Amino acid sequence: MKTFNESCLMVRRPSVELISYIKNINLNHPVHRFVLYGRKGAGKTCVMNHVMHACYRDNWIIVHVPWAGRLVRGWKKEITESSYKPGRYDVPADGAAWLAHFLHQNQGKLKDLKTTSEYVWTKREKAEAGTPLEEIINFGMTRIKFSSDCVGVVLKELRQQAQTKGLKVFVAISSVNAFFVEWDHVNTLRNAEKKKIEPEEMTIIHNFKKMLSPTWTHGVVVCTVSEVVNMETQREKYTPLYLLGKEGFEFLDPFVPILVPEYSEKEALSNIDYYIDRNWIQHDYGKTEEGKKEIMFVSNKNPFNIYRVCSSL
Amino acid sequence: MSQVGLITSRRTLQGCMRSVFTTSHHERSETAHDVKSSNNEEGEFRVYKIDGLDATHTERRTKRPPKTPAVPRFRSMPVDQDWTDVWPSAATFKWSVVPFPVRQGYVKNSADNKGVIPSKYANLELMKGPNFLHLTPAHVKKHCAALKKFCTQWPEGLETDERCRRHFPIESVTTSYVFAAPSVRDPRSRIATIKFHLSDLELDYHAKDKFIRLVGDKYNKGTDEVTFESDRCPLKSQNMEYLKFVLTAVYFESWKKESWEDLKTLDDMEKYIWDLNVSKKNCLSILKQIKAVDDVSSSDERWLNYLSVDVSDEEAVCSLPEVADYKKSVEELFCEDENIQTINNYKNSVKKLLNIQGEVS
C-alpha cells in the first residue's frame, strides 16, 4: 500500500509509554501483559503495530495475530475435528495463513531454532527432535490438515526456547476479546453436526491462549480489545473488563491497561496537515483554517473518522 | 237606499232585542257605544271599505341590532387584583377569565389557521387538560392560613428530616378517600405501605445480604430503603398488622443460617470478593515466580523490594500495601462502575505490584 509513496506512523503517547515499559521489564519474569483499549478507530491497532515495529527492529521474534475476530467467524470455513485431541476443532486454512504470516514476519530469525521433542503427525509422518522450525512451518503450510497443530508446535517451541536460548518473543494479538466472549449466533463456527463451537474448543485459540498465560518467560504480550468482535448487544463500552468479560479478565489479570485516546488538537492538526502535504486533501476549502476546524469537528478528532472524512475531499 | 235603511233598521232592532236581555248596567254602555260609532263615521252612514282596494299602511317593526358578546372579563381586570377571588376553585379553562395570552393546538401546515397555533379563544385543547390556576402560591397561602388553626406545635427535637428518621424509623402510608356516592367504601383505602431504611435494622453482613435476597425488588439499593405494601386483607388495619408481621418474619429469618447456605458458589456471590477469585491465585503465583527469579539472580538489587516476606505465607503477602492496593482496585473495578478512573487505579496498582516502570504520560 503505497498511496503516499511511504509508510508513516504517527508517534503517539500510548506507544511511547508502552515501548518504555517494554524496555524496562525484566525478561526473566513471567510475561507481562499489556492491553490497549480505546474507542473504535482511535488507533489501538496502529499503536500495537508501532510497538511491534520497534520490537522487530530490536530483534524480537514477532507472534502476531492480525485480527483474532477472523479466527472465530464462521464465514463458510472448513472445520475439521482435531486428530490430536478429539473434541477440538481445527481451522486448516486459517492456520496455514497464520503460519505463512509468521514466517514472513520473522524471516532470518528462525534459522537456529530446532524442535526439542518428537512430534508424530500420522503413523508414517513425524518430525524428529531437532527438526528446524521452518520445516515444521512449511509442513503445516503444505499439509494444511495439520496446520493448527503446527501452530501449537511452533508456539510451544518458542515458549520453551525463549528461556533456554534467550530469545525475545513479542506476542501481539488484536481484538483479544474474541478468545473469551460468546460468539454471534449468525457468525459463529459450527461443527459437522451444526453444533456451536466454544472458543476453547478451537485448537488454534487454545494454543494462542497459552501464549497469554504467565507460564513462560522472555516475552511480552500486547493485546487490544475492541467492540467489533463482541456480539451486537455487548458493545456498549470500550473498557477492557466489559469487553473481556470476567473470564477473559481473570485470564489476563494482572495486566496493564493502556488507554488509546482520540487525537488531541495538535495530533489532529498534524494529521490533516500531512494529508494536505501529500495532496490527499485537494479541495481549497479543506486547506483553510476553517476547513481544518470543520474536519476536526465533523470527525470528533477520531483518527479513523478523520481518514473517512478526508477521503472524499 | 232602501237596502241601506233596511240594514240600519235591522241593526237597531238587534240592539233593542239585546237590551231586553241585559242588565241595566249593560244598557248604559250600549248607548255610549252607539254615540261613539256615529261620531267616527262620515255623516250618518259609515263607509264600507273593501279589502285590497285602498293602499294600507302597516308600520314595520325595525330589526333588533344583533347581540354583541360582552367584553371579556380579563379586559377589565385590575393589575393588582386578588387572583384567588377570580379563580377560587378547580375549574375548566375559561378563555375570558385567564388574563394572559396562551396558545395550544396543532396546525398541520401553513394553510391551517394561517400556520399559527390557535389562541385561547374557544380553544378546546386548553379546556381538555387539567389546569392549576386554583393552586397558585396565593391560593396555597390562603389554604394554609385557613388550616393553621387546626395545626399543633411541631414537636421539639424533630427539626430535621434526619432526626425524624432516627426517632421514627418506620414510615407508614395509608390513604382515605372521601367522595359523594351511594357507598362511602373505596377498595383502594385498604392498601397499607411501610417504608424503612435497611441501615436502621440491626443486621450483620450475612443477615443483611440474606435480607436483601429475601425481599428482592422491594429493596432500593440507591436509597437503602425497603418498601412493603399489602392489599391482601379487607381492612386497612389488618393490612398494616400483616406488614408488621412480614417485617418481623423477614428480620428473624435473615438472621438464621441454613446448612445449604454454605454451598454458595462463586456465581452466587453478592459482590466480587478478591480473596475467593482467580485473581488472587494469579497474583500470588506470579509473585512467587518473580521472587524465585529474584532469589536466584546474582545482582543485589531486587526487582520487587517490598516482597521481603515469605511468599508461601499467603496472609503476609496479602497484607503488603502493594498487594492490598491491587486487591482494592480489582474489587473496585468489579463492584463499582468500570470507568477511566477505576481502570487507571487498577493500572497504577498493577504497575506498582509488578514494578513496571516507564515514561508515564
XYZ file of C-alpha atoms in Angstrom:
674
model
C 0.000 0.000 0.000
C 1.945 2.954 -1.268
C -0.644 5.652 -1.631
C 1.698 8.246 -0.172
C 4.900 6.635 -1.529
C 5.876 5.907 2.065
C 4.581 4.169 5.169
C 4.385 6.564 8.043
C 3.293 6.235 11.641
C 2.392 8.985 13.987
C 4.356 8.685 17.209
C 1.731 8.893 19.878
C 1.776 8.972 23.629
C 0.442 5.422 24.262
C 3.048 3.827 22.023
C 5.871 5.784 23.622
C 4.564 4.738 27.020
C 4.302 1.100 26.016
C 7.769 0.998 24.421
C 9.270 2.461 27.576
C 7.548 -0.200 29.656
C 8.880 -2.953 27.413
C 12.391 -1.535 27.625
C 12.262 -1.600 31.401
C 10.794 -5.012 32.100
C 12.815 -7.918 33.369
C 12.612 -10.663 30.783
C 13.329 -13.356 33.353
C 9.950 -12.720 34.895
C 6.772 -14.319 33.689
C 5.453 -12.466 30.657
C 3.833 -9.146 31.319
C 0.549 -8.422 29.651
C -0.432 -5.038 28.221
C -3.923 -4.369 26.984
C -4.670 -1.430 24.705
C -8.196 -0.149 24.867
C -9.965 2.799 23.351
C -12.821 3.847 21.176
C -13.384 2.348 17.763
C -10.976 3.926 15.309
C -8.836 5.579 17.987
C -5.710 3.780 16.776
C -5.273 0.792 19.092
C -4.039 -1.451 16.311
C -1.799 1.304 14.989
C -0.203 1.736 18.389
C 0.266 -2.014 18.579
C 1.869 -2.054 15.133
C 4.151 0.798 16.096
C 5.349 -1.051 19.175
C 5.654 -4.257 17.195
C 7.826 -2.482 14.657
C 10.026 -1.075 17.378
C 10.500 -4.560 18.804
C 11.077 -6.022 15.346
C 13.955 -3.611 14.878
C 15.214 -4.748 18.258
C 15.408 -8.358 17.026
C 12.376 -9.713 18.784
C 10.515 -12.645 17.334
C 7.047 -11.494 16.415
C 3.995 -13.636 17.081
C 1.260 -11.573 15.555
C -2.449 -12.302 15.174
C -3.686 -9.507 12.939
C -7.347 -9.779 13.886
C -8.473 -12.503 16.236
C -12.042 -11.986 15.087
C -11.110 -13.746 11.869
C -10.462 -16.978 13.731
C -13.854 -17.067 15.375
C -16.076 -16.116 12.472
C -17.725 -18.986 10.586
C -17.677 -17.431 7.173
C -18.170 -20.697 5.288
C -14.963 -22.040 6.690
C -13.781 -25.589 6.610
C -13.723 -27.045 10.082
C -12.253 -30.414 10.911
C -12.042 -32.265 14.142
C -8.557 -32.367 15.555
C -6.625 -35.572 15.001
C -4.509 -34.799 18.056
C -7.312 -34.465 20.545
C -10.933 -35.362 19.863
C -13.352 -32.639 20.877
C -11.100 -29.933 19.499
C -11.638 -28.317 16.150
C -9.158 -27.075 13.581
C -9.465 -24.328 11.025
C -6.892 -25.553 8.478
C -6.938 -22.572 6.119
C -6.583 -20.004 8.885
C -3.799 -21.989 10.496
C -1.851 -22.161 7.264
C -2.425 -18.485 6.599
C -1.109 -17.623 10.022
C 1.967 -19.815 9.565
C 2.744 -18.030 6.304
C 2.262 -14.690 8.057
C 4.565 -15.759 10.875
C 7.243 -16.992 8.504
C 7.063 -13.770 6.542
C 7.334 -11.594 9.636
C 10.317 -13.428 11.067
C 12.482 -14.024 8.030
C 16.030 -14.780 9.033
C 15.297 -15.145 12.706
C 14.177 -18.755 12.794
C 17.282 -20.366 11.353
C 18.714 -21.520 14.630
C 15.510 -22.834 16.065
C 15.073 -26.563 16.141
C 12.423 -28.685 17.804
C 13.241 -30.168 21.167
C 10.889 -33.118 21.116
C 9.383 -35.507 18.644
C 6.056 -34.783 17.016
C 4.066 -37.562 15.383
C 1.598 -36.385 12.764
C 0.400 -39.710 11.386
C 1.633 -43.271 11.508
C 4.114 -42.565 8.762
C 4.844 -38.895 9.184
C 6.648 -37.492 12.132
C 9.098 -34.779 12.995
C 12.156 -35.926 14.877
C 13.579 -33.846 17.681
C 15.986 -31.403 16.084
C 13.886 -30.618 13.038
C 14.265 -26.952 12.068
C 11.236 -24.880 12.974
C 10.977 -23.584 9.417
C 10.467 -27.143 8.243
C 7.578 -27.578 10.634
C 6.059 -24.362 9.329
C 6.440 -25.425 5.727
C 4.906 -28.776 6.596
C 1.915 -27.009 8.111
C 1.545 -24.802 5.075
C 1.540 -27.725 2.639
C -0.360 -30.251 4.753
C -2.932 -27.818 5.986
C -4.792 -30.554 7.801
C -2.093 -30.265 10.464
C -1.684 -26.503 10.300
C -3.394 -25.851 13.632
C -1.189 -28.430 15.335
C 1.855 -26.923 13.686
C 0.872 -23.563 15.145
C 0.776 -25.273 18.515
C 4.209 -26.797 17.979
C 5.743 -23.511 16.874
C 4.290 -21.640 19.827
C 5.310 -24.327 22.290
C 8.879 -24.400 20.968
C 9.055 -20.626 21.143
C 7.899 -20.658 24.752
C 10.403 -23.305 25.710
C 13.366 -21.962 23.807
C 12.766 -18.346 24.718
C 14.100 -19.152 28.140
C 16.848 -21.582 27.190
C 18.181 -19.678 24.184
C 17.439 -16.190 25.450
C 15.072 -15.260 22.645
C 12.763 -12.335 22.940
C 9.232 -13.099 21.865
C 6.725 -10.372 21.195
C 3.132 -11.587 21.183
C 0.671 -9.183 19.605
C -2.994 -10.091 19.391
C -5.538 -7.713 18.009
C -9.082 -7.928 19.412
C -8.121 -10.496 22.003
C -11.618 -10.489 23.496
C -12.661 -12.743 20.602
C -10.991 -15.572 22.529
C -13.228 -15.180 25.551
C -16.647 -13.882 24.600
C -19.572 -15.797 23.256
C -19.865 -15.561 19.527
C -22.572 -14.105 17.425
C -25.377 -16.543 16.701
C -25.191 -15.950 12.951
C -21.442 -15.774 12.505
C -20.453 -18.495 14.916
C -18.443 -21.504 13.853
C -20.344 -24.786 13.765
C -19.099 -28.322 13.526
C -20.387 -31.029 11.185
C -23.398 -31.607 13.444
C -24.186 -27.860 13.312
C -23.321 -27.547 16.972
C -21.952 -24.223 18.130
C -18.227 -24.406 18.874
C -16.963 -22.733 22.027
C -13.770 -20.647 21.776
C -11.771 -23.022 23.943
C -12.677 -25.934 21.678
C -10.625 -24.407 18.871
C -7.086 -25.757 18.662
C -5.618 -22.546 17.352
C -7.265 -20.394 20.024
C -6.288 -22.877 22.708
C -2.678 -22.548 21.539
C -2.708 -18.764 21.389
C -4.255 -18.573 24.832
C -1.244 -20.447 26.179
C 0.897 -17.568 24.940
C -1.183 -15.201 27.048
C -0.751 -17.008 30.356
C 2.226 -16.064 32.517
C 3.705 -19.564 32.496
C 6.691 -18.690 30.330
C 9.363 -16.027 30.325
C 11.402 -13.890 27.930
C 8.456 -12.419 26.224
C 5.882 -9.732 26.331
C 2.215 -9.781 25.394
C 0.455 -6.806 23.865
C -3.249 -7.120 23.093
C -6.024 -4.872 22.011
C -9.670 -5.192 22.925
C -12.331 -3.980 20.549
C -16.094 -3.891 20.480
C -16.340 -5.216 16.958
C -15.762 -8.882 17.793
C -18.376 -8.869 20.531
C -21.997 -9.587 19.879
C -24.010 -6.561 18.895
C -25.686 -6.490 22.287
C -22.332 -6.281 24.052
C -20.751 -3.229 22.513
C -21.861 -0.555 24.924
C -18.481 0.200 26.451
C -14.926 0.056 25.181
C -13.349 -0.754 28.529
C -11.307 -3.939 28.994
C -13.296 -5.633 31.749
C -16.581 -5.125 29.929
C -15.220 -6.427 26.635
C -13.203 -9.330 28.008
C -15.826 -10.462 30.451
C -14.962 -11.895 33.841
C -13.318 -14.987 32.399
C -11.127 -13.070 29.996
C -10.175 -10.530 32.630
C -9.122 -13.237 35.034
C -7.111 -14.942 32.327
C -5.088 -11.798 31.615
C -5.057 -10.401 35.153
C -2.801 -8.717 36.302
C -2.327 -6.717 33.121
C -1.540 -3.087 32.424
C -4.413 -1.383 30.629
C -3.322 1.454 28.369
C -5.858 3.900 27.040
C -5.506 4.930 23.416
C -7.358 8.236 23.304
C -8.637 10.018 20.255
C -6.419 12.676 18.695
C -5.560 15.742 20.645
C -5.856 19.100 18.887
C -2.207 19.016 17.878
C -2.290 15.431 16.644
C -5.408 16.035 14.583
C -3.887 19.145 13.040
C -0.659 17.396 12.130
C -2.629 14.528 10.609
C -4.651 16.936 8.473
C -1.503 18.861 7.538
C 0.083 15.606 6.464
C -2.917 14.864 4.243
C -2.608 18.348 2.738
C 1.118 17.888 2.256
C 0.511 14.611 0.421
C -2.177 16.217 -1.719
C -4.763 13.860 -0.250
C -6.887 16.865 0.619
C -7.184 18.743 -2.648
C -10.221 20.914 -2.045
C -9.218 24.513 -1.423
C -11.576 24.907 1.493
C -10.031 21.887 3.174
C -6.709 23.676 3.284
C -8.005 26.765 5.080
C -8.074 27.209 8.849
C -11.838 26.957 8.874
C -11.793 23.836 6.756
C -9.386 22.151 9.140
C -11.552 23.102 12.061
C -14.577 21.707 10.283
C -12.835 18.402 9.581
C -11.880 18.143 13.247
C -15.396 18.940 14.341
C -17.119 16.570 11.951
C -14.774 13.696 12.771
C -14.629 14.474 16.502
C -10.846 14.061 16.151
C -11.262 10.309 15.862
C -8.386 9.121 13.630
C -10.494 6.716 11.593
C -13.210 9.306 11.167
C -10.653 11.875 10.015
C -9.500 9.398 7.394
C -13.067 8.789 6.284
C -13.979 12.450 6.157
C -10.831 13.339 4.236
C -11.132 10.511 1.725
C -13.728 12.479 -0.213
C -12.045 15.863 -0.077
C -131.144 53.365 -0.297
C -133.949 51.114 0.830
C -131.343 48.424 1.221
C -129.212 50.581 3.469
C -132.165 51.600 5.507
C -133.180 48.049 5.917
C -129.825 47.118 7.280
C -129.858 50.006 9.678
C -133.291 49.166 10.952
C -132.292 45.591 11.434
C -129.336 46.675 13.468
C -131.441 48.879 15.738
C -133.782 46.027 16.112
C -130.926 43.818 17.138
C -129.800 46.433 19.662
C -133.257 46.593 21.086
C -133.507 42.882 21.393
C -130.166 42.643 23.089
C -131.027 45.397 25.526
C -134.077 43.485 26.515
C -131.959 40.636 27.898
C -129.113 42.609 29.502
C -128.992 44.266 32.840
C -129.301 47.985 33.400
C -125.540 48.330 33.666
C -125.061 46.977 30.197
C -127.773 49.190 28.847
C -125.737 52.263 29.632
C -122.595 51.098 27.892
C -124.578 50.149 24.833
C -125.781 53.660 24.396
C -122.281 55.088 24.763
C -121.079 52.776 22.015
C -123.705 53.949 19.651
C -122.832 57.579 20.102
C -119.146 56.933 19.542
C -119.572 54.962 16.367
C -121.791 57.597 14.871
C -119.121 60.241 15.552
C -116.298 58.270 13.767
C -118.128 57.694 10.551
C -118.734 60.325 7.990
C -122.091 61.745 8.320
C -124.949 59.481 9.086
C -123.601 56.393 7.314
C -120.433 54.506 7.636
C -118.252 53.937 4.613
C -117.859 50.408 3.519
C -114.224 49.683 2.943
C -113.344 46.952 0.517
C -110.216 44.966 1.403
C -107.397 45.353 -1.055
C -108.950 48.397 -2.840
C -107.206 51.050 -0.816
C -103.491 51.118 -0.021
C -102.964 50.041 3.536
C -100.268 51.400 5.781
C -98.807 48.846 8.123
C -95.985 50.041 10.301
C -92.945 47.715 10.005
C -91.063 46.782 13.107
C -87.426 47.830 12.998
C -84.958 44.878 13.354
C -83.258 44.489 16.661
C -79.496 45.032 16.461
C -77.580 41.689 16.681
C -76.314 40.786 20.148
C -72.615 41.565 20.563
C -70.777 39.458 23.140
C -69.867 41.208 26.320
C -66.304 42.423 26.647
C -64.358 39.533 28.182
C -63.662 39.820 31.829
C -59.922 39.822 31.567
C -60.055 43.132 29.708
C -61.339 44.949 32.737
C -59.181 43.243 35.354
C -57.051 45.481 37.535
C -53.399 44.563 37.693
C -53.352 44.211 41.473
C -56.465 42.071 41.802
C -56.678 39.060 44.081
C -56.492 36.072 41.766
C -57.936 33.742 44.365
C -61.218 35.613 44.099
C -61.251 35.301 40.336
C -60.456 31.585 40.300
C -61.474 30.256 43.695
C -61.623 26.532 42.953
C -60.704 23.976 40.330
C -62.415 24.800 37.053
C -62.106 24.166 33.361
C -60.010 26.664 31.488
C -62.060 29.728 30.626
C -60.532 31.956 27.995
C -62.378 35.096 29.007
C -61.109 34.962 32.581
C -57.493 33.987 32.135
C -55.641 37.260 31.714
C -52.545 36.016 29.904
C -52.152 35.068 26.246
C -51.703 31.350 25.720
C -51.823 29.175 22.631
C -52.286 25.479 22.219
C -53.121 23.081 19.431
C -51.740 21.593 16.305
C -51.518 23.161 12.888
C -50.921 20.744 10.064
C -49.322 23.199 7.660
C -49.071 26.866 6.856
C -52.559 26.823 5.332
C -54.138 25.546 8.533
C -55.133 28.564 10.668
C -52.552 30.527 8.692
C -49.852 28.413 10.244
C -50.436 29.882 13.695
C -51.142 27.802 16.761
C -54.705 28.631 17.913
C -55.052 31.248 20.633
C -57.009 30.743 23.818
C -60.371 31.944 22.405
C -62.733 28.956 22.304
C -59.724 26.661 22.386
C -60.876 23.155 23.195
C -57.337 21.892 23.634
C -56.830 24.208 26.572
C -60.074 23.066 28.137
C -59.186 19.379 27.855
C -56.140 19.422 30.029
C -56.211 19.952 33.764
C -55.022 23.326 34.976
C -53.596 24.532 38.242
C -54.998 28.029 38.220
C -56.711 27.247 41.512
C -53.433 26.234 43.153
C -51.272 29.300 42.745
C -48.984 30.343 45.603
C -51.636 32.849 46.670
C -54.210 30.062 46.928
C -51.862 27.848 48.868
C -51.119 30.685 51.229
C -54.832 31.155 51.841
C -55.362 27.441 52.347
C -52.522 27.311 54.814
C -53.847 30.288 56.684
C -57.234 28.640 56.887
C -55.759 25.360 58.066
C -53.424 26.918 60.566
C -55.940 26.958 63.366
C -56.161 23.180 63.191
C -52.394 22.673 63.469
C -50.497 21.892 66.619
C -46.973 22.792 67.650
C -44.204 20.888 65.827
C -42.624 18.562 68.391
C -39.250 19.571 69.708
C -36.259 17.529 68.652
C -37.679 16.694 65.225
C -36.423 19.736 63.409
C -34.618 17.939 60.604
C -35.602 15.006 58.383
C -32.594 13.131 59.688
C -33.841 13.414 63.285
C -37.346 12.388 62.260
C -35.917 9.306 60.639
C -33.925 8.423 63.728
C -36.847 8.715 66.117
C -39.460 7.266 63.769
C -37.622 4.796 61.578
C -40.734 3.266 60.045
C -42.854 5.362 57.768
C -46.355 4.033 57.116
C -48.618 5.262 54.363
C -52.386 4.713 54.163
C -54.936 6.640 52.198
C -58.561 7.565 52.941
C -60.910 8.503 50.147
C -63.757 10.926 50.635
C -66.376 11.388 47.950
C -70.113 11.678 47.410
C -71.505 8.389 46.207
C -74.107 5.860 47.358
C -71.319 3.900 49.069
C -68.591 5.573 51.062
C -66.359 2.498 50.814
C -63.422 2.590 48.470
C -61.414 -0.574 47.755
C -58.231 1.441 47.462
C -58.382 2.618 51.030
C -57.416 -0.802 52.381
C -53.877 -0.616 50.926
C -51.140 -0.131 53.514
C -47.465 0.608 52.954
C -44.475 0.725 55.264
C -41.040 2.073 54.453
C -37.826 1.927 56.404
C -34.102 2.168 55.873
C -32.208 -1.086 55.909
C -29.399 0.517 57.884
C -31.845 1.088 60.765
C -32.161 -2.642 61.291
C -29.584 -4.456 63.323
C -28.047 -6.861 60.825
C -24.614 -8.351 60.340
C -23.045 -8.900 56.902
C -24.675 -12.276 56.296
C -28.055 -11.222 57.662
C -28.080 -8.071 55.567
C -27.236 -9.991 52.423
C -29.929 -12.550 53.165
C -32.462 -9.835 53.947
C -31.815 -8.210 50.578
C -32.130 -11.536 48.787
C -35.378 -12.326 50.632
C -37.119 -9.047 49.925
C -35.915 -8.921 46.328
C -37.064 -5.877 44.412
C -38.644 -4.329 47.486
C -35.204 -3.069 48.409
C -33.985 0.082 46.715
C -30.219 -0.028 46.615
C -29.831 3.613 45.702
C -31.746 4.982 48.697
C -31.190 1.999 51.037
C -34.949 1.849 51.550
C -37.216 -1.170 51.885
C -40.875 -0.757 50.934
C -43.539 -3.294 51.871
C -47.049 -2.908 50.503
C -50.115 -5.042 51.125
C -53.699 -5.136 49.910
C -54.431 -8.760 50.679
C -56.702 -8.183 53.709
C -60.043 -6.369 53.530
C -59.201 -3.744 56.145
C -56.515 -1.149 56.419
C -55.621 -2.124 59.961
C -55.361 -5.781 59.034
C -53.007 -4.968 56.204
C -50.884 -2.850 58.492
C -50.672 -5.663 61.010
C -49.746 -8.074 58.277
C -46.887 -5.825 57.133
C -45.534 -5.650 60.654
C -45.645 -9.417 60.750
C -43.772 -9.640 57.426
C -41.081 -7.292 58.661
C -40.604 -9.328 61.832
C -40.563 -12.617 59.961
C -38.046 -11.473 57.355
C -35.837 -9.951 60.023
C -35.571 -13.097 62.092
C -35.360 -15.319 59.029
C -32.386 -13.376 57.734
C -30.503 -13.948 60.974
C -30.845 -17.710 60.573
C -28.158 -19.531 58.682
C -29.278 -22.719 56.989
C -26.897 -25.547 56.233
C -27.382 -25.209 52.478
C -26.129 -21.653 52.558
C -22.600 -22.967 52.820
C -22.982 -24.421 49.337
C -22.845 -20.900 47.891
C -20.588 -20.845 44.846
C -18.664 -18.010 43.287
C -21.534 -17.231 40.903
C -23.940 -16.783 43.826
C -21.776 -14.135 45.467
C -23.441 -10.837 46.154
C -20.290 -8.981 45.135
C -16.779 -9.601 43.860
C -14.527 -10.872 46.621
C -10.929 -10.895 45.569
C -9.823 -13.497 48.103
C -12.138 -16.106 46.624
C -11.459 -15.401 42.974
C -8.867 -16.443 40.412
C -7.313 -13.006 40.571
C -5.722 -13.778 43.934
C -4.355 -17.081 42.697
C -2.901 -15.420 39.598
C -1.345 -12.643 41.601
C 0.255 -14.927 44.170
C 1.635 -17.340 41.607
C 3.235 -14.516 39.634
C 4.716 -13.026 42.783
C 6.107 -16.434 43.689
C 7.739 -16.789 40.289
C 9.223 -13.311 40.408
C 10.529 -13.910 43.899
C 12.108 -17.168 42.766
C 13.848 -15.347 39.902
C 14.977 -12.615 42.276
C 16.425 -15.088 44.728
C 18.476 -16.771 42.029
C 19.724 -13.615 40.328
C 23.230 -12.526 41.068
C 22.639 -8.810 41.399
C 21.959 -7.453 44.846
C 19.196 -5.228 43.654
C 15.862 -6.913 43.983
C 13.167 -6.374 41.423
C 10.368 -6.294 43.979
C 11.746 -4.557 47.026
C 8.585 -4.807 49.001
C 8.423 -8.586 48.696
C 10.656 -9.427 51.597
C 8.279 -11.770 53.392
C 7.975 -15.476 52.824
C 5.862 -15.956 49.684
C 4.341 -19.194 50.864
C 2.641 -17.289 53.667
C -0.406 -16.039 51.792
C -1.734 -13.809 54.531
C 1.517 -11.974 54.944
C 1.733 -11.345 51.216
C -1.848 -10.152 51.011
C -1.321 -7.671 53.803
C 1.529 -5.948 51.974
C 0.446 -2.448 50.950
C 1.117 -3.057 47.233
C -0.949 -6.241 47.178
C -3.708 -4.719 49.297
C -3.833 -1.765 46.937
C -4.095 -4.120 43.974
C -6.846 -6.078 45.680
C -8.776 -2.928 46.360
C -8.506 -1.709 42.793
C -9.664 -5.051 41.354
C -12.657 -5.124 43.679
C -13.418 -1.539 42.750
C -13.298 -2.422 39.079
C -15.845 -5.179 39.521
C -18.150 -3.706 42.126
C -18.204 -0.097 41.068
C -18.691 1.159 37.582
C -15.824 0.467 35.214
C -14.615 3.856 34.085
C -11.372 5.574 33.193
C -10.780 6.444 36.842
C -11.106 2.890 38.170
C -9.135 1.470 35.237
C -6.330 3.922 35.920
C -6.338 2.936 39.582
C -6.026 -0.673 38.514
C -3.246 0.182 36.076
C -1.252 2.047 38.690
C -1.655 -0.688 41.261
C -0.551 -3.361 38.757
C 2.458 -1.268 37.836
C 3.386 -0.984 41.478
C 2.715 -4.666 42.091
C 4.972 -5.852 39.270
C 7.327 -2.868 39.376
C 6.765 -1.936 35.745
C 8.428 1.360 35.054
C 8.324 3.670 32.124
C 7.870 7.187 30.948
C 4.464 7.883 32.368
C 2.489 10.269 30.258
